[in-house]
Amino acid sequence: MGSTEEIYEISTKTQEVVDEYENYIGGGFAPYPVALTHTKGSKAWDVDGKEYIDFLSMYSVMNMGHGHPKILAVAVEAMTEGAVVNLPFHSPYYGKLAKKLHDLFGYDKFVALTSGAEAADAAVKIARKWGYISKKIPEGKCHILTAAACYHGVTLSTVSLASKKSSVFGPFVPNVGPTAPSGKVVAFGVIDDLREALEADGERIAAFMIEPIQGSAGIVAPPKGYLKEVAALCQGHNVLFIVDEVQCGLGRAGTNLCHLRDDLRPDLVVLGKALAGGMYPLSGVLGDDHIMGLLDPFEIGSTMAANPVGCAAALAALDVLVDENLSQRSNELGDLLLSNLKAANLPHIIDFDGAGLFMSLVLEDKPPKVTPRRIVSLLAQRGVLASAAGLRRIRICPPLTISKGELLKGAEVVIGVMRDIEGCGELPAEVLVDVRH
């Protein structure tokens, strides 16, 4: 049991890594003082050889588990054959990937990018062109609407889509974000906000882009039926419905794509993170010909996006998603984890949110020693990797390939931490002014 007498320290080897970060690395996402050297399946090991159970999946990148042998084998083979075949030429892997995505999800076209932010930026760019060409929005008046508390990346264009941003990076991209041209702010999950915005400004709005379940805001699921109403409103106002599936897609929330939980077919789908099974940075946008066909050469692309390694890995990752029934596993294991945590009647937790293995623990507002950062730090001390999400939530997102035994073992650690956290003394990296992730 934790107590005020306990002292938790960072090892010498870990501190050396932390010092190099502090001395030589700029930016980043305020990592916890855990220095990992290798991973496999649902486990990870640090510089001291300490073993961890991964309850984070590196922010939904490792849905298929770390180093899945089928994905690793084809990625290595592609790398040895020729790692870079990019924009000036044709790569058979890219064409095969686009066709597989077409066969799996039914969209006419796919364009590959590298990061989720790059793909979200591309979706905005595509929607703007559609708005001007097809919807005939007057030049300079096209607006891309998002939902408050959204997260689509940290580049300048994707930060512009958010409701919270620092003025030191302004001015931001105009005519994008959760505030409609008339000034109406669209809150996530509040259908009346979107209805009011579209009724006032629908002629200027080309698209509404939304996460089916908000990720970095704290894994926040909307009210039941919300997404269906969103789709209907967008269709009624001739507004493109765009879903950002970067965090919640590819089995993570219990369906191959999260929006399929509501039997929807958005106009554009943004993919990323787990698309290449964690072997290569690969993202992209799916859409039909009446939208994607508007693109001319040189308008959307990325030097490293569709290279053989990433595309080969993605082909294998999609096979694993289907052949190993990862969406079904996500639902079954999510139910198992949730039932165990609920049965423990844990202190400080007032709710659970999300779907499948895209889950968050919602904390009460007090006491002051029960903070997401402290909880995650104690979890790491006890061998489970998780992350803070939003201001009062803990992100729990194990690989979809995790065994029931490992899942329940990790759950027992979570249960112990929640019971002990209030009595624990100072923990490594427990204080951070503002945590989004």
CSV table of C-alpha atoms in Angstrom, one decimal:
chain,number,residue,atom,x,y,z
A,1,MET,CA,0.0,0.0,0.0
A,2,GLY,CA,1.3,3.5,-0.8
A,3,SER,CA,2.1,5.8,2.1
A,4,THR,CA,3.5,9.3,2.7
A,5,GLU,CA,6.8,7.5,3.8
A,6,GLU,CA,7.3,5.8,0.4
A,7,ILE,CA,9.8,7.4,-1.9
A,8,TYR,CA,9.8,6.8,-5.6
A,9,GLU,CA,13.0,7.5,-7.5
A,10,ILE,CA,14.2,7.6,-11.1
A,11,SER,CA,17.0,5.2,-11.8
A,12,THR,CA,20.5,6.5,-12.8
A,13,LYS,CA,20.2,5.0,-16.3
A,14,THR,CA,16.7,6.5,-16.8
A,15,GLN,CA,17.9,9.9,-15.4
A,16,GLU,CA,20.7,9.9,-18.0
A,17,VAL,CA,18.1,9.6,-20.8
A,18,VAL,CA,15.9,12.3,-19.2
A,19,ASP,CA,18.9,14.6,-18.9
A,20,GLU,CA,19.7,14.2,-22.6
A,21,TYR,CA,16.1,15.1,-23.5
A,22,GLU,CA,16.2,18.2,-21.3
A,23,ASN,CA,19.6,19.2,-22.6
A,24,TYR,CA,19.3,18.6,-26.3
A,25,ILE,CA,15.6,18.1,-27.4
A,26,GLY,CA,13.2,20.9,-28.0
A,27,GLY,CA,9.4,20.6,-28.0
A,28,GLY,CA,7.8,17.3,-27.5
A,29,PHE,CA,4.9,16.1,-25.3
A,30,ALA,CA,6.3,16.1,-21.7
A,31,PRO,CA,7.1,12.4,-21.5
A,32,TYR,CA,7.0,10.5,-18.3
A,33,PRO,CA,10.4,9.4,-16.9
A,34,VAL,CA,10.2,5.9,-18.4
A,35,ALA,CA,13.0,5.2,-20.9
A,36,LEU,CA,12.0,2.2,-23.0
A,37,THR,CA,14.5,0.2,-25.0
A,38,HIS,CA,12.4,-2.6,-26.5
A,39,THR,CA,8.8,-3.8,-26.9
A,40,LYS,CA,7.0,-6.9,-27.9
A,41,GLY,CA,3.3,-7.8,-28.0
A,42,SER,CA,1.7,-6.0,-25.1
A,43,LYS,CA,4.9,-5.6,-23.1
A,44,ALA,CA,7.8,-3.1,-22.9
A,45,TRP,CA,11.1,-3.0,-21.1
A,46,ASP,CA,13.2,0.0,-20.0
A,47,VAL,CA,16.9,0.7,-19.8
A,48,ASP,CA,17.1,-1.2,-16.5
A,49,GLY,CA,15.3,-4.2,-17.8
A,50,LYS,CA,12.1,-3.5,-15.9
A,51,GLU,CA,9.0,-5.0,-17.6
A,52,TYR,CA,5.8,-3.1,-18.2
A,53,ILE,CA,2.3,-4.0,-19.4
A,54,ASP,CA,1.4,-1.5,-22.2
A,55,PHE,CA,-2.0,0.0,-21.4
A,56,LEU,CA,-1.5,2.9,-23.8
A,57,SER,CA,-0.4,1.4,-27.2
A,58,MET,CA,1.6,4.5,-27.8
A,59,TYR,CA,-1.5,6.6,-28.3
A,60,SER,CA,-3.4,4.0,-30.4
A,61,VAL,CA,-0.5,3.3,-32.8
A,62,MET,CA,0.1,-0.3,-31.6
A,63,ASN,CA,-3.4,-1.6,-32.1
A,64,MET,CA,-1.9,-4.8,-33.6
A,65,GLY,CA,0.6,-5.1,-30.8
A,66,HIS,CA,4.3,-4.3,-30.7
A,67,GLY,CA,6.3,-6.0,-33.4
A,68,HIS,CA,3.5,-8.2,-34.8
A,69,PRO,CA,5.5,-10.9,-36.7
A,70,LYS,CA,3.4,-10.8,-39.9
A,71,ILE,CA,3.7,-7.0,-40.1
A,72,LEU,CA,7.3,-6.9,-39.2
A,73,ALA,CA,8.3,-9.6,-41.7
A,74,VAL,CA,6.8,-7.7,-44.7
A,75,ALA,CA,8.1,-4.4,-43.6
A,76,VAL,CA,11.6,-5.8,-43.3
A,77,GLU,CA,11.3,-7.4,-46.7
A,78,ALA,CA,10.1,-4.2,-48.3
A,79,MET,CA,13.0,-2.3,-46.7
A,80,THR,CA,15.5,-4.7,-48.1
A,81,GLU,CA,14.0,-4.6,-51.6
A,82,GLY,CA,13.9,-0.8,-51.8
A,83,ALA,CA,12.8,1.4,-48.9
A,84,VAL,CA,12.1,4.5,-51.0
A,85,VAL,CA,10.0,4.6,-54.1
A,86,ASN,CA,8.2,7.9,-53.9
A,87,LEU,CA,6.4,10.6,-55.8
A,88,PRO,CA,8.0,10.6,-59.3
A,89,PHE,CA,7.3,6.9,-59.9
A,90,HIS,CA,4.7,4.2,-59.3
A,91,SER,CA,5.0,1.8,-56.3
A,92,PRO,CA,3.1,-1.5,-56.6
A,93,TYR,CA,2.7,-1.4,-52.8
A,94,TYR,CA,0.8,1.9,-52.9
A,95,GLY,CA,-1.7,0.7,-55.5
A,96,LYS,CA,-2.3,-2.5,-53.6
A,97,LEU,CA,-2.9,-0.6,-50.4
A,98,ALA,CA,-5.3,1.8,-52.0
A,99,LYS,CA,-7.2,-1.2,-53.5
A,100,LYS,CA,-7.3,-3.0,-50.2
A,101,LEU,CA,-8.7,0.0,-48.4
A,102,HIS,CA,-11.3,0.3,-51.2
A,103,ASP,CA,-12.2,-3.4,-50.8
A,104,LEU,CA,-12.4,-3.1,-47.0
A,105,PHE,CA,-14.2,0.3,-46.6
A,106,GLY,CA,-15.8,0.9,-50.0
A,107,TYR,CA,-14.3,4.3,-50.8
A,108,ASP,CA,-13.2,5.1,-54.4
A,109,LYS,CA,-9.9,6.7,-53.6
A,110,PHE,CA,-7.1,6.9,-51.0
A,111,VAL,CA,-4.3,9.4,-50.7
A,112,ALA,CA,-1.4,8.6,-48.4
A,113,LEU,CA,0.3,11.0,-46.0
A,114,THR,CA,2.6,10.5,-43.0
A,115,SER,CA,1.1,11.8,-39.8
A,116,GLY,CA,-2.4,12.2,-38.6
A,117,ALA,CA,-2.0,16.0,-38.6
A,118,GLU,CA,-0.9,15.9,-42.2
A,119,ALA,CA,-3.9,13.8,-43.1
A,120,ALA,CA,-6.3,16.1,-41.3
A,121,ASP,CA,-4.7,19.1,-43.0
A,122,ALA,CA,-5.2,17.3,-46.4
A,123,ALA,CA,-8.8,16.6,-45.6
A,124,VAL,CA,-9.4,20.4,-44.9
A,125,LYS,CA,-7.6,21.2,-48.2
A,126,ILE,CA,-9.7,18.7,-50.1
A,127,ALA,CA,-12.9,19.9,-48.5
A,128,ARG,CA,-12.1,23.5,-49.4
A,129,LYS,CA,-11.6,22.7,-53.0
A,130,TRP,CA,-14.9,20.8,-53.1
A,131,GLY,CA,-16.5,23.8,-51.4
A,132,TYR,CA,-15.3,26.2,-54.1
A,133,ILE,CA,-15.7,23.9,-57.1
A,134,SER,CA,-18.8,21.9,-56.4
A,135,LYS,CA,-20.7,23.9,-53.8
A,136,LYS,CA,-19.8,27.2,-55.4
A,137,ILE,CA,-18.9,29.0,-52.2
A,138,PRO,CA,-17.7,32.5,-53.0
A,139,GLU,CA,-13.9,32.9,-53.2
A,140,GLY,CA,-12.4,33.4,-49.7
A,141,LYS,CA,-15.6,32.6,-47.9
A,142,CYS,CA,-15.2,28.8,-47.5
A,143,HIS,CA,-15.4,27.6,-43.8
A,144,ILE,CA,-14.4,24.3,-42.3
A,145,LEU,CA,-16.3,23.7,-39.0
A,146,THR,CA,-15.0,21.5,-36.2
A,147,ALA,CA,-16.2,20.7,-32.6
A,148,ALA,CA,-14.9,22.4,-29.5
A,149,ALA,CA,-12.2,20.5,-27.6
A,150,CYS,CA,-11.2,18.7,-30.8
A,151,TYR,CA,-7.7,17.5,-31.5
A,152,HIS,CA,-6.5,17.0,-35.0
A,153,GLY,CA,-2.8,17.6,-34.5
A,154,VAL,CA,-0.3,20.3,-33.4
A,155,THR,CA,0.8,21.8,-36.7
A,156,LEU,CA,-0.2,25.4,-37.4
A,157,SER,CA,-3.1,24.4,-39.6
A,158,THR,CA,-4.4,21.7,-37.3
A,159,VAL,CA,-4.1,23.8,-34.2
A,160,SER,CA,-6.1,26.4,-36.0
A,161,LEU,CA,-9.0,23.8,-36.0
A,162,ALA,CA,-9.0,23.6,-32.2
A,163,SER,CA,-10.9,25.8,-29.7
A,164,LYS,CA,-7.8,26.2,-27.4
A,165,LYS,CA,-4.7,27.7,-28.8
A,166,SER,CA,-1.9,30.0,-27.7
A,167,SER,CA,-1.7,33.5,-29.2
A,168,VAL,CA,2.1,33.2,-29.5
A,169,PHE,CA,1.5,31.0,-32.6
A,170,GLY,CA,-0.9,33.3,-34.3
A,171,PRO,CA,-2.2,34.4,-36.6
A,172,PHE,CA,-3.9,31.1,-37.3
A,173,VAL,CA,-5.5,29.7,-40.5
A,174,PRO,CA,-8.7,31.7,-41.1
A,175,ASN,CA,-12.2,30.2,-41.6
A,176,VAL,CA,-11.6,27.0,-39.7
A,177,GLY,CA,-12.4,25.8,-36.2
A,178,PRO,CA,-15.4,25.3,-33.9
A,179,THR,CA,-16.7,28.8,-34.3
A,180,ALA,CA,-19.1,29.2,-37.2
A,181,PRO,CA,-18.9,32.5,-39.3
A,182,SER,CA,-21.9,33.9,-37.4
A,183,GLY,CA,-20.1,33.3,-34.1
A,184,LYS,CA,-21.8,30.2,-32.9
A,185,VAL,CA,-19.5,27.8,-31.1
A,186,VAL,CA,-20.2,24.1,-31.8
A,187,ALA,CA,-19.7,22.0,-28.7
A,188,PHE,CA,-19.0,18.3,-29.2
A,189,GLY,CA,-22.0,16.1,-28.6
A,190,VAL,CA,-24.5,19.0,-28.7
A,191,ILE,CA,-26.6,18.5,-31.8
A,192,ASP,CA,-28.5,21.8,-31.4
A,193,ASP,CA,-25.2,23.7,-31.7
A,194,LEU,CA,-24.4,22.2,-35.1
A,195,ARG,CA,-28.0,22.7,-36.2
A,196,GLU,CA,-27.9,26.4,-35.3
A,197,ALA,CA,-24.5,26.8,-37.0
A,198,LEU,CA,-25.6,25.2,-40.2
A,199,GLU,CA,-28.9,27.0,-40.4
A,200,ALA,CA,-27.1,30.3,-40.0
A,201,ASP,CA,-24.0,29.6,-42.1
A,202,GLY,CA,-24.6,26.4,-44.1
A,203,GLU,CA,-24.0,28.2,-47.4
A,204,ARG,CA,-20.5,29.1,-46.4
A,205,ILE,CA,-19.6,25.8,-44.6
A,206,ALA,CA,-18.0,23.2,-46.8
A,207,ALA,CA,-17.4,20.5,-44.2
A,208,PHE,CA,-17.8,19.5,-40.6
A,209,MET,CA,-14.9,17.5,-39.3
A,210,ILE,CA,-15.2,15.5,-36.0
A,211,GLU,CA,-13.7,12.7,-34.0
A,212,PRO,CA,-16.3,10.0,-33.5
A,213,ILE,CA,-14.9,9.7,-30.0
A,214,GLN,CA,-12.8,12.6,-28.9
A,215,GLY,CA,-9.3,11.3,-28.0
A,216,SER,CA,-7.0,13.9,-26.5
A,217,ALA,CA,-9.9,15.7,-24.8
A,218,GLY,CA,-10.2,12.6,-22.6
A,219,ILE,CA,-11.7,9.8,-24.7
A,220,VAL,CA,-15.1,11.4,-24.7
A,221,ALA,CA,-17.9,9.6,-26.4
A,222,PRO,CA,-20.9,11.6,-27.7
A,223,PRO,CA,-24.5,10.9,-26.7
A,224,LYS,CA,-26.1,7.9,-28.4
A,225,GLY,CA,-27.4,8.8,-31.9
A,226,TYR,CA,-25.4,12.1,-32.1
A,227,LEU,CA,-23.3,11.0,-35.1
A,228,LYS,CA,-26.3,9.9,-37.0
A,229,GLU,CA,-27.9,13.3,-36.5
A,230,VAL,CA,-24.7,15.0,-37.5
A,231,ALA,CA,-24.6,13.0,-40.7
A,232,ALA,CA,-28.3,13.9,-41.5
A,233,LEU,CA,-27.7,17.6,-40.8
A,234,CYS,CA,-24.6,17.7,-43.0
A,235,GLN,CA,-26.5,16.0,-45.8
A,236,GLY,CA,-29.4,18.4,-45.5
A,237,HIS,CA,-27.2,21.4,-45.8
A,238,ASN,CA,-24.8,20.0,-48.5
A,239,VAL,CA,-21.9,20.0,-46.1
A,240,LEU,CA,-19.2,17.3,-46.2
A,241,PHE,CA,-19.2,15.0,-43.1
A,242,ILE,CA,-15.5,14.3,-42.3
A,243,VAL,CA,-14.5,11.8,-39.5
A,244,ASP,CA,-11.0,11.8,-38.0
A,245,GLU,CA,-10.4,8.2,-37.2
A,246,VAL,CA,-6.7,8.6,-36.4
A,247,GLN,CA,-7.0,7.6,-32.7
A,248,CYS,CA,-10.3,5.7,-32.6
A,249,GLY,CA,-10.2,3.8,-35.8
A,250,LEU,CA,-8.8,0.4,-37.0
A,251,GLY,CA,-10.4,-1.7,-34.4
A,252,ARG,CA,-9.6,0.5,-31.4
A,253,ALA,CA,-13.2,1.3,-30.5
A,254,GLY,CA,-14.7,-2.1,-31.4
A,255,THR,CA,-15.4,-1.7,-35.1
A,256,ASN,CA,-12.9,-1.6,-38.0
A,257,LEU,CA,-13.7,2.1,-38.1
A,258,CYS,CA,-15.4,3.9,-35.2
A,259,HIS,CA,-18.2,5.5,-37.2
A,260,LEU,CA,-19.3,2.0,-38.3
A,261,ARG,CA,-20.7,1.6,-34.7
A,262,ASP,CA,-23.5,3.9,-36.0
A,263,ASP,CA,-23.7,2.4,-39.5
A,264,LEU,CA,-22.6,5.7,-41.1
A,265,ARG,CA,-20.7,6.5,-44.3
A,266,PRO,CA,-19.0,9.9,-44.0
A,267,ASP,CA,-17.8,11.8,-47.1
A,268,LEU,CA,-14.1,11.7,-46.1
A,269,VAL,CA,-12.3,9.5,-43.5
A,270,VAL,CA,-9.0,10.5,-42.0
A,271,LEU,CA,-6.7,7.6,-41.0
A,272,GLY,CA,-3.4,7.4,-39.2
A,273,LYS,CA,-1.5,6.0,-36.2
A,274,ALA,CA,-2.2,2.2,-36.4
A,275,LEU,CA,-2.6,2.1,-40.2
A,276,ALA,CA,0.9,0.7,-40.7
A,277,GLY,CA,0.9,-1.4,-37.6
A,278,GLY,CA,3.4,0.8,-35.9
A,279,MET,CA,6.2,0.0,-38.4
A,280,TYR,CA,6.1,3.2,-40.3
A,281,PRO,CA,4.5,6.7,-40.1
A,282,LEU,CA,1.6,6.4,-42.5
A,283,SER,CA,-1.8,8.2,-42.7
A,284,GLY,CA,-4.2,9.2,-45.3
A,285,VAL,CA,-7.7,10.3,-46.5
A,286,LEU,CA,-10.4,8.1,-48.0
A,287,GLY,CA,-13.1,9.6,-50.2
A,288,ASP,CA,-15.2,9.0,-53.3
A,289,ASP,CA,-14.6,10.2,-56.8
A,290,HIS,CA,-16.9,13.2,-56.7
A,291,ILE,CA,-14.7,14.7,-54.1
A,292,MET,CA,-11.2,13.1,-54.6
A,293,GLY,CA,-11.5,13.4,-58.3
A,294,LEU,CA,-11.3,17.2,-58.0
A,295,LEU,CA,-7.6,16.9,-57.0
A,296,ASP,CA,-5.0,17.7,-59.6
A,297,PRO,CA,-1.5,16.5,-59.7
A,298,PHE,CA,0.9,18.1,-57.1
A,299,GLU,CA,-2.0,19.3,-54.8
A,300,ILE,CA,-1.9,16.5,-52.2
A,301,GLY,CA,1.1,14.3,-51.4
A,302,SER,CA,4.1,13.7,-49.2
A,303,THR,CA,7.6,12.7,-50.0
A,304,MET,CA,7.8,9.8,-47.5
A,305,ALA,CA,4.2,8.8,-47.3
A,306,ALA,CA,3.5,6.0,-49.7
A,307,ASN,CA,6.9,4.3,-49.7
A,308,PRO,CA,7.1,0.5,-49.9
A,309,VAL,CA,7.8,-0.1,-46.2
A,310,GLY,CA,4.8,1.7,-45.0
A,311,CYS,CA,2.4,0.4,-47.6
A,312,ALA,CA,3.6,-3.2,-47.1
A,313,ALA,CA,3.2,-2.9,-43.4
A,314,ALA,CA,-0.3,-1.4,-43.8
A,315,LEU,CA,-1.3,-4.2,-46.1
A,316,ALA,CA,-0.3,-6.7,-43.5
A,317,ALA,CA,-1.8,-4.7,-40.6
A,318,LEU,CA,-5.2,-4.6,-42.4
A,319,ASP,CA,-5.0,-8.4,-42.8
A,320,VAL,CA,-4.3,-8.7,-39.1
A,321,LEU,CA,-7.2,-6.4,-38.3
A,322,VAL,CA,-9.6,-8.7,-40.2
A,323,ASP,CA,-8.0,-12.1,-39.8
A,324,GLU,CA,-7.5,-11.9,-36.0
A,325,ASN,CA,-10.9,-10.2,-35.4
A,326,LEU,CA,-9.4,-7.3,-33.6
A,327,SER,CA,-12.5,-5.3,-33.5
A,328,GLN,CA,-14.4,-8.1,-31.8
A,329,ARG,CA,-11.5,-8.6,-29.4
A,330,SER,CA,-11.6,-4.9,-28.6
A,331,ASN,CA,-15.2,-5.2,-27.6
A,332,GLU,CA,-14.8,-8.4,-25.6
A,333,LEU,CA,-11.7,-7.3,-23.8
A,334,GLY,CA,-13.1,-3.8,-23.2
A,335,ASP,CA,-16.1,-5.4,-21.6
A,336,LEU,CA,-13.9,-7.7,-19.5
A,337,LEU,CA,-11.7,-4.8,-18.4
A,338,LEU,CA,-14.6,-2.5,-17.6
A,339,SER,CA,-16.5,-5.2,-15.6
A,340,ASN,CA,-13.4,-5.9,-13.5
A,341,LEU,CA,-12.7,-2.2,-12.8
A,342,LYS,CA,-16.4,-1.5,-11.9
A,343,ALA,CA,-16.6,-4.6,-9.7
A,344,ALA,CA,-13.7,-3.2,-7.6
A,345,ASN,CA,-15.8,-0.2,-6.7
A,346,LEU,CA,-12.7,2.1,-6.9
A,347,PRO,CA,-12.3,5.3,-5.0
A,348,HIS,CA,-11.9,8.6,-6.9
A,349,ILE,CA,-13.5,7.2,-10.2
A,350,ILE,CA,-16.9,8.6,-11.0
A,351,ASP,CA,-17.4,7.2,-14.5
A,352,PHE,CA,-15.9,5.4,-17.4
A,353,ASP,CA,-16.0,6.6,-21.0
A,354,GLY,CA,-15.2,5.4,-24.5
A,355,ALA,CA,-15.8,2.2,-26.4
A,356,GLY,CA,-14.0,-1.1,-26.8
A,357,LEU,CA,-10.4,-0.7,-25.7
A,358,PHE,CA,-10.6,3.0,-26.3
A,359,MET,CA,-11.3,3.8,-22.6
A,360,SER,CA,-10.9,6.5,-20.0
A,361,LEU,CA,-11.3,6.6,-16.3
A,362,VAL,CA,-13.1,9.8,-15.2
A,363,LEU,CA,-11.8,11.1,-11.9
A,364,GLU,CA,-13.6,13.1,-9.3
A,365,ASP,CA,-12.5,16.8,-8.9
A,366,LYS,CA,-10.9,16.2,-5.5
A,367,PRO,CA,-8.8,15.4,-3.5
A,368,PRO,CA,-5.7,17.3,-4.7
A,369,LYS,CA,-3.3,14.4,-4.5
A,370,VAL,CA,-5.5,12.4,-6.9
A,371,THR,CA,-4.4,13.8,-10.3
A,372,PRO,CA,-4.0,12.1,-13.7
A,373,ARG,CA,-0.3,12.8,-13.7
A,374,ARG,CA,0.2,11.3,-10.2
A,375,ILE,CA,-1.9,8.2,-11.1
A,376,VAL,CA,0.0,7.6,-14.3
A,377,SER,CA,3.4,8.0,-12.5
A,378,LEU,CA,2.4,5.5,-9.9
A,379,LEU,CA,1.1,3.1,-12.6
A,380,ALA,CA,4.5,3.3,-14.3
A,381,GLN,CA,6.3,2.7,-10.9
A,382,ARG,CA,4.2,-0.5,-10.6
A,383,GLY,CA,4.7,-1.7,-14.2
A,384,VAL,CA,1.8,-0.4,-16.2
A,385,LEU,CA,2.0,2.2,-19.0
A,386,ALA,CA,-0.9,4.6,-19.3
A,387,SER,CA,-1.4,8.3,-19.9
A,388,ALA,CA,-3.3,11.3,-18.6
A,389,ALA,CA,-6.1,12.4,-20.9
A,390,GLY,CA,-7.7,15.8,-20.6
A,391,LEU,CA,-7.7,17.4,-17.1
A,392,ARG,CA,-9.4,14.7,-15.1
A,393,ARG,CA,-9.1,11.5,-17.0
A,394,ILE,CA,-6.8,8.5,-17.5
A,395,ARG,CA,-6.4,6.9,-20.9
A,396,ILE,CA,-6.5,3.1,-20.9
A,397,CYS,CA,-5.8,1.7,-24.4
A,398,PRO,CA,-4.0,-1.6,-24.4
A,399,PRO,CA,-3.0,-3.3,-27.7
A,400,LEU,CA,-6.0,-5.2,-29.2
A,401,THR,CA,-3.8,-8.3,-29.2
A,402,ILE,CA,-3.2,-8.3,-25.5
A,403,SER,CA,-4.0,-11.6,-23.7
A,404,LYS,CA,-6.8,-11.9,-21.2
A,405,GLY,CA,-4.2,-12.7,-18.6
A,406,GLU,CA,-2.1,-9.7,-19.2
A,407,LEU,CA,-5.2,-7.5,-19.4
A,408,LEU,CA,-6.4,-8.7,-16.0
A,409,LYS,CA,-2.9,-8.4,-14.5
A,410,GLY,CA,-2.8,-4.8,-15.6
A,411,ALA,CA,-6.3,-4.2,-14.3
A,412,GLU,CA,-5.2,-5.4,-10.8
A,413,VAL,CA,-2.4,-2.8,-10.9
A,414,VAL,CA,-4.8,-0.1,-11.8
A,415,ILE,CA,-7.1,-1.1,-9.0
A,416,GLY,CA,-4.2,-1.0,-6.5
A,417,VAL,CA,-3.0,2.4,-7.7
A,418,MET,CA,-6.5,3.9,-7.4
A,419,ARG,CA,-6.7,2.6,-3.8
A,420,ASP,CA,-3.2,3.8,-2.8
A,421,ILE,CA,-2.7,7.0,-4.7
A,422,GLU,CA,-4.0,9.4,-2.1
A,423,GLY,CA,-1.6,8.1,0.5
A,424,CYS,CA,1.5,8.2,-1.7
A,425,GLY,CA,4.2,10.7,-1.3
A,426,GLU,CA,5.9,12.6,-4.1
A,427,LEU,CA,6.1,10.8,-7.5
A,428,PRO,CA,8.4,11.4,-10.4
A,429,ALA,CA,7.1,14.0,-12.9
A,430,GLU,CA,3.8,14.3,-11.1
A,431,VAL,CA,3.5,18.1,-11.7
A,432,LEU,CA,2.8,19.6,-15.1
A,433,VAL,CA,1.1,22.9,-15.7
A,434,ASP,CA,-1.1,21.8,-18.6
A,435,VAL,CA,-1.6,18.2,-19.9
A,436,ARG,CA,-3.6,17.6,-23.1
A,437,HIS,CA,-2.5,14.0,-23.6
